[in-house]
PDB file of C-alpha atoms in Angstrom:
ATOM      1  CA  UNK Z   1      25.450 -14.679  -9.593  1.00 57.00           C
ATOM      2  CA  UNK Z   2      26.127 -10.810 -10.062  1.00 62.00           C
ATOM      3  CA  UNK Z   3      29.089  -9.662 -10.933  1.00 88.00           C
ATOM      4  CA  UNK Z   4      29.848  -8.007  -7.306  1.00 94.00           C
ATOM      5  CA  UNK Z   5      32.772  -9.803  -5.752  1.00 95.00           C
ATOM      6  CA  UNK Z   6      34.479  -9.550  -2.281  1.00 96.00           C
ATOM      7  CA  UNK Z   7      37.483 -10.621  -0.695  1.00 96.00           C
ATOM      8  CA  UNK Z   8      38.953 -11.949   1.650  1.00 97.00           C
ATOM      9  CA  UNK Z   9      35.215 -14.688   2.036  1.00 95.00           C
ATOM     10  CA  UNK Z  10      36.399 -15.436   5.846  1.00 96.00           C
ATOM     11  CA  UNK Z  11      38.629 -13.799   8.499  1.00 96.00           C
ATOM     12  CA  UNK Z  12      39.777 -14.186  11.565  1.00 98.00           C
ATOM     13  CA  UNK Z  13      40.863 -11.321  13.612  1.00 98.00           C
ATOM     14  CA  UNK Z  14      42.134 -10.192  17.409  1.00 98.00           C
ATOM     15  CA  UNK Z  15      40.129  -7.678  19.470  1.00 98.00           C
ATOM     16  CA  UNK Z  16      41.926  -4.361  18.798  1.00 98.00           C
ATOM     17  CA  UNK Z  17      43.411  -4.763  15.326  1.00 98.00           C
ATOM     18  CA  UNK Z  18      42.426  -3.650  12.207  1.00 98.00           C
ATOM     19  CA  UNK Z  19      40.974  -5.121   9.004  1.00 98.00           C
ATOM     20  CA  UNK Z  20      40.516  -4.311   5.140  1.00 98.00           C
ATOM     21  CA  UNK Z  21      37.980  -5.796   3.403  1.00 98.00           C
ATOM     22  CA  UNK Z  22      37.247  -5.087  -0.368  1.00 98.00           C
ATOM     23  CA  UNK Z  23      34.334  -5.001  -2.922  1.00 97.00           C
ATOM     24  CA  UNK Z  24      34.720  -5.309  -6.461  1.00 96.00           C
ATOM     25  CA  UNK Z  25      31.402  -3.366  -8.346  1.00 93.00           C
ATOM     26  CA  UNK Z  26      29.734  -4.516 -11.096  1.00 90.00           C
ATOM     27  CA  UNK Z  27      30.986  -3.242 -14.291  1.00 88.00           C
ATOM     28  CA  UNK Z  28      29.218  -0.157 -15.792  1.00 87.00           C
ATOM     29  CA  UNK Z  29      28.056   0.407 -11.793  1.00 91.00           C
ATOM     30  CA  UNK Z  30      30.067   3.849  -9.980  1.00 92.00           C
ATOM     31  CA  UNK Z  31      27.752   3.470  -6.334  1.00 93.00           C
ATOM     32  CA  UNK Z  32      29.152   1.194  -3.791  1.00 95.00           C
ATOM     33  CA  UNK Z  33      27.061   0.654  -0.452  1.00 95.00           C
ATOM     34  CA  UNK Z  34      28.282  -1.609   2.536  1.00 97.00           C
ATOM     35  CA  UNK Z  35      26.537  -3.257   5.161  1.00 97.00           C
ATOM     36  CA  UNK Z  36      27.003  -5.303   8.436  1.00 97.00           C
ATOM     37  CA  UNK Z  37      25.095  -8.424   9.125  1.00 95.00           C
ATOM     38  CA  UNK Z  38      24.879  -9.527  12.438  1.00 95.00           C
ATOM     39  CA  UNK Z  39      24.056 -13.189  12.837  1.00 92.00           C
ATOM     40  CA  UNK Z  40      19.994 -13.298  13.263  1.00 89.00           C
ATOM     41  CA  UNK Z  41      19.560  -9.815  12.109  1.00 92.00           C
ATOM     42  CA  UNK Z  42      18.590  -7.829   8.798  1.00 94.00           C
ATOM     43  CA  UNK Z  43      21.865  -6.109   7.108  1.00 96.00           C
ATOM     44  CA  UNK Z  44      22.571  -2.520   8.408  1.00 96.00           C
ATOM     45  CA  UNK Z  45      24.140   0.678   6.679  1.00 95.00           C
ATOM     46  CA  UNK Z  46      27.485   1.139   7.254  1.00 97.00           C
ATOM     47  CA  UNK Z  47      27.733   3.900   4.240  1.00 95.00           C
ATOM     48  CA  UNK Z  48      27.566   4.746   0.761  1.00 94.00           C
ATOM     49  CA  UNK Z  49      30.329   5.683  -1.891  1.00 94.00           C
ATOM     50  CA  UNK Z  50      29.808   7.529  -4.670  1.00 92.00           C
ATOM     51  CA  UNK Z  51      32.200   8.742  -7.536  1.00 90.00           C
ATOM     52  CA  UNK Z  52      35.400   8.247  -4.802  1.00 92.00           C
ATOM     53  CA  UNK Z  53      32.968  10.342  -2.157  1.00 93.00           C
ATOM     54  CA  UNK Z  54      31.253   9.020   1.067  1.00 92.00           C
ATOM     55  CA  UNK Z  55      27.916  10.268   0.429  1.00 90.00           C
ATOM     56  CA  UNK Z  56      25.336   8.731   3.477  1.00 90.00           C
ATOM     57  CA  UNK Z  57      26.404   6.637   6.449  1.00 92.00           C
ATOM     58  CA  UNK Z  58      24.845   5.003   9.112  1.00 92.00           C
ATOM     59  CA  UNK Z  59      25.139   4.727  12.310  1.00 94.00           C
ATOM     60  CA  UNK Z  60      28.794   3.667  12.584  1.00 97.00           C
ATOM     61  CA  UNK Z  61      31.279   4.796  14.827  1.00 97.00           C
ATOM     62  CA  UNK Z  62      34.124   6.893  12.844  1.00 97.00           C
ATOM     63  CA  UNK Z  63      36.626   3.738  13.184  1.00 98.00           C
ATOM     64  CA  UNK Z  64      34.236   1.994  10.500  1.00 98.00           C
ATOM     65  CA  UNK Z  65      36.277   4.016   7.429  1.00 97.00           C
ATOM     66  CA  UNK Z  66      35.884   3.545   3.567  1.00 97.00           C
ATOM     67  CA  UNK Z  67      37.715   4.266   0.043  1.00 96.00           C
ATOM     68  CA  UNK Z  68      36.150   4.428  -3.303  1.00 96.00           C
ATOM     69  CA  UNK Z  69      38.840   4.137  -6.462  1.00 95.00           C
ATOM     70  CA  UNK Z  70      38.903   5.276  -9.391  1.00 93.00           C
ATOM     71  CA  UNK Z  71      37.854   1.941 -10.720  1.00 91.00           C
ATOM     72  CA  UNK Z  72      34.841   1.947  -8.601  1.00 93.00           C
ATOM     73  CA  UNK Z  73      36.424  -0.550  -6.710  1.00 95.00           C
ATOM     74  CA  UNK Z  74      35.714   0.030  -2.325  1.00 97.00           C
ATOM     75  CA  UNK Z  75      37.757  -1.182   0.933  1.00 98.00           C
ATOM     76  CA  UNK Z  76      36.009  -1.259   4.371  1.00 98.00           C
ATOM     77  CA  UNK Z  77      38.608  -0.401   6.894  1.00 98.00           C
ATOM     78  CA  UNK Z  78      37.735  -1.279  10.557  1.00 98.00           C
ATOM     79  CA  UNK Z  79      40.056  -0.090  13.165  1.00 97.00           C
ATOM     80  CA  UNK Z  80      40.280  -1.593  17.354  1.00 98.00           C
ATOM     81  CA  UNK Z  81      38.109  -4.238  16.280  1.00 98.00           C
ATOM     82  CA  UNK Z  82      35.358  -5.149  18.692  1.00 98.00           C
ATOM     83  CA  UNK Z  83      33.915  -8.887  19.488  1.00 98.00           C
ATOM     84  CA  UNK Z  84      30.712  -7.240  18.461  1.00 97.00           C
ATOM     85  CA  UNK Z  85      32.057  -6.729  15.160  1.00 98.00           C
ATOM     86  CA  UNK Z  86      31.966 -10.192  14.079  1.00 98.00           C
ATOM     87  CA  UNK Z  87      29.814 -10.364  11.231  1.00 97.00           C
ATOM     88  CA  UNK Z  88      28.432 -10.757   8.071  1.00 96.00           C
ATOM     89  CA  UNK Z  89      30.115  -7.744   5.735  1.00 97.00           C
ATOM     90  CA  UNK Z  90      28.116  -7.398   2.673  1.00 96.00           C
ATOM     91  CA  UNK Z  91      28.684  -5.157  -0.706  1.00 96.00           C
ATOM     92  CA  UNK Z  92      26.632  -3.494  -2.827  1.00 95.00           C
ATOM     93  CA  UNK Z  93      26.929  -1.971  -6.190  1.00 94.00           C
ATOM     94  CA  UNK Z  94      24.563   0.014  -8.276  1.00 91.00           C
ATOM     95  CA  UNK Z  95      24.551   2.074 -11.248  1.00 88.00           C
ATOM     96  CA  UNK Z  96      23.239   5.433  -9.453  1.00 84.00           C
ATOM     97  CA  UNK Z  97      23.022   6.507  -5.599  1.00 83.00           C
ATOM     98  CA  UNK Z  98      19.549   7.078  -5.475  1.00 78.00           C
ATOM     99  CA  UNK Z  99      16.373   5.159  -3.608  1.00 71.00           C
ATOM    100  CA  UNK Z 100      15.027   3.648  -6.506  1.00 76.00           C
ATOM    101  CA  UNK Z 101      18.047   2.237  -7.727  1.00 80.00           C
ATOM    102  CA  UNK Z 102      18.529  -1.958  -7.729  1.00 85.00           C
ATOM    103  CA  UNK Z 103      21.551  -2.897  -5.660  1.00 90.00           C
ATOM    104  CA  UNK Z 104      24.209  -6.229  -6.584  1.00 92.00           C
ATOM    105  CA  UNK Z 105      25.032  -7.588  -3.505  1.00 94.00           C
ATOM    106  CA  UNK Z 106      28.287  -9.274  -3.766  1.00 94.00           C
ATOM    107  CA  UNK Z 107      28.588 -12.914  -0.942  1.00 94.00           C
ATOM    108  CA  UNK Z 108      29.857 -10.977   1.725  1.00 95.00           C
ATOM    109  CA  UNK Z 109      33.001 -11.220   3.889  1.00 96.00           C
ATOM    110  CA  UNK Z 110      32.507 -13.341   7.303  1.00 96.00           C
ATOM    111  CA  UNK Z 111      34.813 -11.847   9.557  1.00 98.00           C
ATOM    112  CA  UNK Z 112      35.252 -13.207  13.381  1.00 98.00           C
ATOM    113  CA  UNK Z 113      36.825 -11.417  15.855  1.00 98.00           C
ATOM    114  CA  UNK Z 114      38.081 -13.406  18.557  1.00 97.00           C
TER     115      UNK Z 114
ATOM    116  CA  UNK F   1      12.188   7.799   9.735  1.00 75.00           C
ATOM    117  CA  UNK F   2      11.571   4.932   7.982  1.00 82.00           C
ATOM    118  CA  UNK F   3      11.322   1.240   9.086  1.00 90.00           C
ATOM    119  CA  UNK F   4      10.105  -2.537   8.371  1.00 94.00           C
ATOM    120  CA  UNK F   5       8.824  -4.704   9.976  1.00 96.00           C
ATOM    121  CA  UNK F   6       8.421  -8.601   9.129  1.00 97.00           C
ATOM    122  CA  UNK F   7       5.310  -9.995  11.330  1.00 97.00           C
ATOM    123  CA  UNK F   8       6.638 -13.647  10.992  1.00 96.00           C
ATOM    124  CA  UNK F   9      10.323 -14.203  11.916  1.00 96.00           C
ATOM    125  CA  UNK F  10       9.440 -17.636  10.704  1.00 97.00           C
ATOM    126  CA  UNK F  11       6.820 -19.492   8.576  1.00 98.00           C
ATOM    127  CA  UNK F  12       6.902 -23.375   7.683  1.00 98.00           C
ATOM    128  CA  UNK F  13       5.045 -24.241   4.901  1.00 98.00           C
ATOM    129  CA  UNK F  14       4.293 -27.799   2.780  1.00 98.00           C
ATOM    130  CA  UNK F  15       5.880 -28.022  -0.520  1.00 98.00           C
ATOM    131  CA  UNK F  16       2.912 -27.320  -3.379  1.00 97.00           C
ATOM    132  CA  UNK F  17       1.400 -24.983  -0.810  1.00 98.00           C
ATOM    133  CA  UNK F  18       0.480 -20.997  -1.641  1.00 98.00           C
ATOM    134  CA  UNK F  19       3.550 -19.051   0.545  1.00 98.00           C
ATOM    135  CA  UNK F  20       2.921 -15.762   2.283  1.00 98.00           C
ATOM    136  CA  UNK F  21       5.393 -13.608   4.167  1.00 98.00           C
ATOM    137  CA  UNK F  22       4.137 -10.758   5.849  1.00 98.00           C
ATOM    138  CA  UNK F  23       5.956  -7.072   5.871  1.00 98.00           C
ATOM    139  CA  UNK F  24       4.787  -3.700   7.043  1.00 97.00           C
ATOM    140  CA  UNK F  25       6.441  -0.464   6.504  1.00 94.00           C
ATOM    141  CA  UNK F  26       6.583   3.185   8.012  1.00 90.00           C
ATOM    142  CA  UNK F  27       8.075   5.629   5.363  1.00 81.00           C
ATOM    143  CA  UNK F  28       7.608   9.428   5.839  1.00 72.00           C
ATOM    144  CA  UNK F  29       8.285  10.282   1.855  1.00 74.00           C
ATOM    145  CA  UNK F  30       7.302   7.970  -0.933  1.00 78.00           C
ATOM    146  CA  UNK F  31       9.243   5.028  -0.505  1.00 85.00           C
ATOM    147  CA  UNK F  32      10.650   2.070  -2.727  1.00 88.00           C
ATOM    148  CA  UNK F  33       9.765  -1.340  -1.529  1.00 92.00           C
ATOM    149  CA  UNK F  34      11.913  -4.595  -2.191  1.00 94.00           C
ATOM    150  CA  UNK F  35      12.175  -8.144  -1.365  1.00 97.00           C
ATOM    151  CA  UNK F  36      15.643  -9.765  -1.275  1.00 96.00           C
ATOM    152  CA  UNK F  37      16.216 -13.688  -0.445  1.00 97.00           C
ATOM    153  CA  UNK F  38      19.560 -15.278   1.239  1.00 95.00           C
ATOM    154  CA  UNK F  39      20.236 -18.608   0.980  1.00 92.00           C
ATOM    155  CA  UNK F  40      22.619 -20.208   2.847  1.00 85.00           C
ATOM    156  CA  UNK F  41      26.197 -18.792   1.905  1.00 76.00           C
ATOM    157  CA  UNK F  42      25.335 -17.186  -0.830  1.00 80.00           C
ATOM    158  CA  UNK F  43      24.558 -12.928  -0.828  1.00 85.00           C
ATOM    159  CA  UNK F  44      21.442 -11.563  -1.516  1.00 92.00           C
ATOM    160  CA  UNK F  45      19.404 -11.549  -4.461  1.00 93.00           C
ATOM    161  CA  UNK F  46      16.562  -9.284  -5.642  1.00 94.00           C
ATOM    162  CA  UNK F  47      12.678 -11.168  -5.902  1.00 96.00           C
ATOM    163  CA  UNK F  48      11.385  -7.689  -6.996  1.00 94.00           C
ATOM    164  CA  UNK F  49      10.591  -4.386  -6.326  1.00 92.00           C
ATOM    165  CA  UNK F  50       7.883  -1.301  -6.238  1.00 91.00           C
ATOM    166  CA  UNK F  51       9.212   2.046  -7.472  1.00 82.00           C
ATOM    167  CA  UNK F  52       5.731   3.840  -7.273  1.00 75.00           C
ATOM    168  CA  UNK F  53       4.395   2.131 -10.971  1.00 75.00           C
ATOM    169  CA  UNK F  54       2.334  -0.932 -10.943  1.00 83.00           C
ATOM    170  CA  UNK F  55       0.905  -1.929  -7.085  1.00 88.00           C
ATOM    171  CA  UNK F  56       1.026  -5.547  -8.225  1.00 94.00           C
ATOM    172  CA  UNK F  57       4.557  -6.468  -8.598  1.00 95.00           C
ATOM    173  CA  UNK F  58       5.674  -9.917 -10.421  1.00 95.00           C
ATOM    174  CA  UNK F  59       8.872 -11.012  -9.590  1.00 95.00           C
ATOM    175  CA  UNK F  60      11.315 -14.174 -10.197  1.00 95.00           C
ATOM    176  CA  UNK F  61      10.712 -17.752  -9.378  1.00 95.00           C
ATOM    177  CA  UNK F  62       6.934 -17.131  -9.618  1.00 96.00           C
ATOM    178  CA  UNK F  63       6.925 -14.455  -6.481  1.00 97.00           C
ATOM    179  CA  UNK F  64       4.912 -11.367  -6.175  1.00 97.00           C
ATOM    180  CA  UNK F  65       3.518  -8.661  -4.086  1.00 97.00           C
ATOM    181  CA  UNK F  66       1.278  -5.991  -3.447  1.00 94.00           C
ATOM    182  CA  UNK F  67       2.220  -2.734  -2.216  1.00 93.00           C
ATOM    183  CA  UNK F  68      -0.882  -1.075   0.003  1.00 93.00           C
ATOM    184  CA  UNK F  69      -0.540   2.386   0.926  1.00 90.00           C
ATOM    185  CA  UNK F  70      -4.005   2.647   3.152  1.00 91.00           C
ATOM    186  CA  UNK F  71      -2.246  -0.571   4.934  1.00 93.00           C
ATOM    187  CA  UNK F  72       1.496   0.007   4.859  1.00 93.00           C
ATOM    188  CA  UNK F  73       2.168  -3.081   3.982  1.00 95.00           C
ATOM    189  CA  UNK F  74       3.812  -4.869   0.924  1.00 96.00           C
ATOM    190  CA  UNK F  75       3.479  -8.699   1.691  1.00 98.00           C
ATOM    191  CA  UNK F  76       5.096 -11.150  -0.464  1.00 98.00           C
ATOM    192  CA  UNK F  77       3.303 -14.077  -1.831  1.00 98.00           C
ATOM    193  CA  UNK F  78       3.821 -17.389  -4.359  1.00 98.00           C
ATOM    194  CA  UNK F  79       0.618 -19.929  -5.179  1.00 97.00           C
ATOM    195  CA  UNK F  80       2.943 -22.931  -4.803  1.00 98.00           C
ATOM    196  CA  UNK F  81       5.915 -23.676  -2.533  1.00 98.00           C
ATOM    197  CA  UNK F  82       8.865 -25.215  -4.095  1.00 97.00           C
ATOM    198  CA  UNK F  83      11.535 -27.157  -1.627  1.00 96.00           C
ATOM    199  CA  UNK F  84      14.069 -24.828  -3.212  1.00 95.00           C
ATOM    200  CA  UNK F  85      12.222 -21.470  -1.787  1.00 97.00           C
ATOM    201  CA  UNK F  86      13.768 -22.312   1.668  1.00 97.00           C
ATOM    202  CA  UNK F  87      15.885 -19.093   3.022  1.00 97.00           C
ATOM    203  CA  UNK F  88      15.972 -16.527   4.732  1.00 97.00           C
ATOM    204  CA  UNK F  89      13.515 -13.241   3.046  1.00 98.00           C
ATOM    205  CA  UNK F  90      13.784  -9.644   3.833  1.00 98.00           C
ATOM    206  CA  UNK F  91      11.571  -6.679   3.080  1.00 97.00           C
ATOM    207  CA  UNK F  92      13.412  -3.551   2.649  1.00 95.00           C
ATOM    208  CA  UNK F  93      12.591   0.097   2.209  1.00 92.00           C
ATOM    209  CA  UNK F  94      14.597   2.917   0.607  1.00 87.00           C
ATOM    210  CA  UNK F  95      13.372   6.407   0.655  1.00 70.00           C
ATOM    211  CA  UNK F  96      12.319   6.906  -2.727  1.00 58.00           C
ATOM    212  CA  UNK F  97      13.574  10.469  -3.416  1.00 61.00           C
ATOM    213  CA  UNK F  98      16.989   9.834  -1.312  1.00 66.00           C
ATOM    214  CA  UNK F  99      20.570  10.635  -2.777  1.00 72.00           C
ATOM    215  CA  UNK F 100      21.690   8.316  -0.953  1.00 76.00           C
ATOM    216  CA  UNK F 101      20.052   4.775  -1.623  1.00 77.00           C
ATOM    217  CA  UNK F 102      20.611   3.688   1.787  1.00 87.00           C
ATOM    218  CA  UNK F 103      18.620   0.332   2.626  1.00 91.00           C
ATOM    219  CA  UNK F 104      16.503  -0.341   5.331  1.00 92.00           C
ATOM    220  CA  UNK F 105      16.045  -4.210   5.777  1.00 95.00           C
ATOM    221  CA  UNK F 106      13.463  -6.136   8.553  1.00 96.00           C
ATOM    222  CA  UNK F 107      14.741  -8.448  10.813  1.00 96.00           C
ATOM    223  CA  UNK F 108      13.876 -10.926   8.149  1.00 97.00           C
ATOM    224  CA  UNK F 109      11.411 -14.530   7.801  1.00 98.00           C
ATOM    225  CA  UNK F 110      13.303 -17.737   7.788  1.00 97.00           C
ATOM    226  CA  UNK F 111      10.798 -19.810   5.630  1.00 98.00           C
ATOM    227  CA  UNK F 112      11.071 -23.685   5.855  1.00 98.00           C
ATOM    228  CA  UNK F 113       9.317 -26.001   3.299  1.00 97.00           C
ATOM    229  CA  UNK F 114       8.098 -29.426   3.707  1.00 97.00           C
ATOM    230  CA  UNK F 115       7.862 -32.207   1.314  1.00 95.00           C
TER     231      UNK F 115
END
């Protein structure tokens, strides 16, 4: 288990609202990455924090929104949810941005949208 | 622009049986390999990973892999299937000199073991 932990584990939402999730790091870790997981598919890039800052994102529409804390802690806001956002939402912590760097993925939020 | 791709979406094996998955990768810079598993419910977890040192990488639960350049390809292997090896794999590339640390996964192999 790593120490990576996210909240709510399952949700249930309505086309058109909105939903926080949020990602606990691992201690001593300031990089925070999230992903979507699509059922059947490899996890994609949503974005990167670093130090409170987005720094990278993925091909996301601007209603996919983040916040890094001063904790490290991160929230994944998505606003007018879409059917096609039901999926797997998955956290990642590391100890340094870069591309050689071991992420902690944390169990991931299931989220439905119905 | 860098991809994977996992040549076996799925690959049933017998339990004491040598396991190979299959990945091949397109990176335009020098890239960092990894292998992460999923099991069921449960997030991802790192078998191991090339950061340009060793070509031969060991990793946990007797894994390993060998990165080829002249091949792109960095397949993952283990001499003896254990029942508990069944999930889901994925092969994943990062661009080793990015800022950003932004992971590229395959579509992933589902891999199934037999007793």
């Amino acid at each position: 288990e790593t120490g990576v932990t996210q909240s709510p584990t399952h949700l249930i939402k309505t086309r058109g609202q909105q939903v926080t999730l949020r990602c606990s790091s691992q201690s001593g870790h300031n990089t925070v990455s999230w992903y979507q997981q699509a059922l059947g598919q490899g996890p994609q890039f949503i974005f990167q924090y670093y130090r409170e800052e987005e720094n990278g994102r993925g091909n996301f529409p601007p209603r996919f929104s983040g916040l890094q804390f001063p904790n490290y802690s991160s929230e994944l806001n998505v606003n007018a949810l879409e059917l096609d956002d039901s999926a797997l939402y998955l956290c990642a912590s590391s100890n340094t941005p870069g591309g050689r760097t071991e992420a902690f993925f944390g169990q991931g939020t299931r989220l439905t949208v119905v | 622009a860098q991809s994977v791709t996992q040549l076996d979406s799925h690959v049933s094996v017998s339990e004491g049986t040598p396991v190979l998955l299959r990945c091949n990768y397109s990176s335009s810079y020098s890239p960092s390999l990894f292998w992460y598993v999923q099991h069921p419910n449960k997030g991802l977890q790192l078998l191991l990973k090339y950061t340009s040192a060793a070509t031969l990488v060991k990793g946990i639960n007797g894994f390993e892999a060998e990165f080829k350049k002249s091949e792109t390809s960095f397949h993952l292997t283990k001499p003896s299937a254990h029942m508990s090896d069944a999930a889901e794999y994925f092969c994943v590339v990062s661009e080793g000199s990015s800022n950003t640390g932004k992971l590229i996964f395959g579509q992933g192999t589902t891999l199934q073991v037999k007793p």
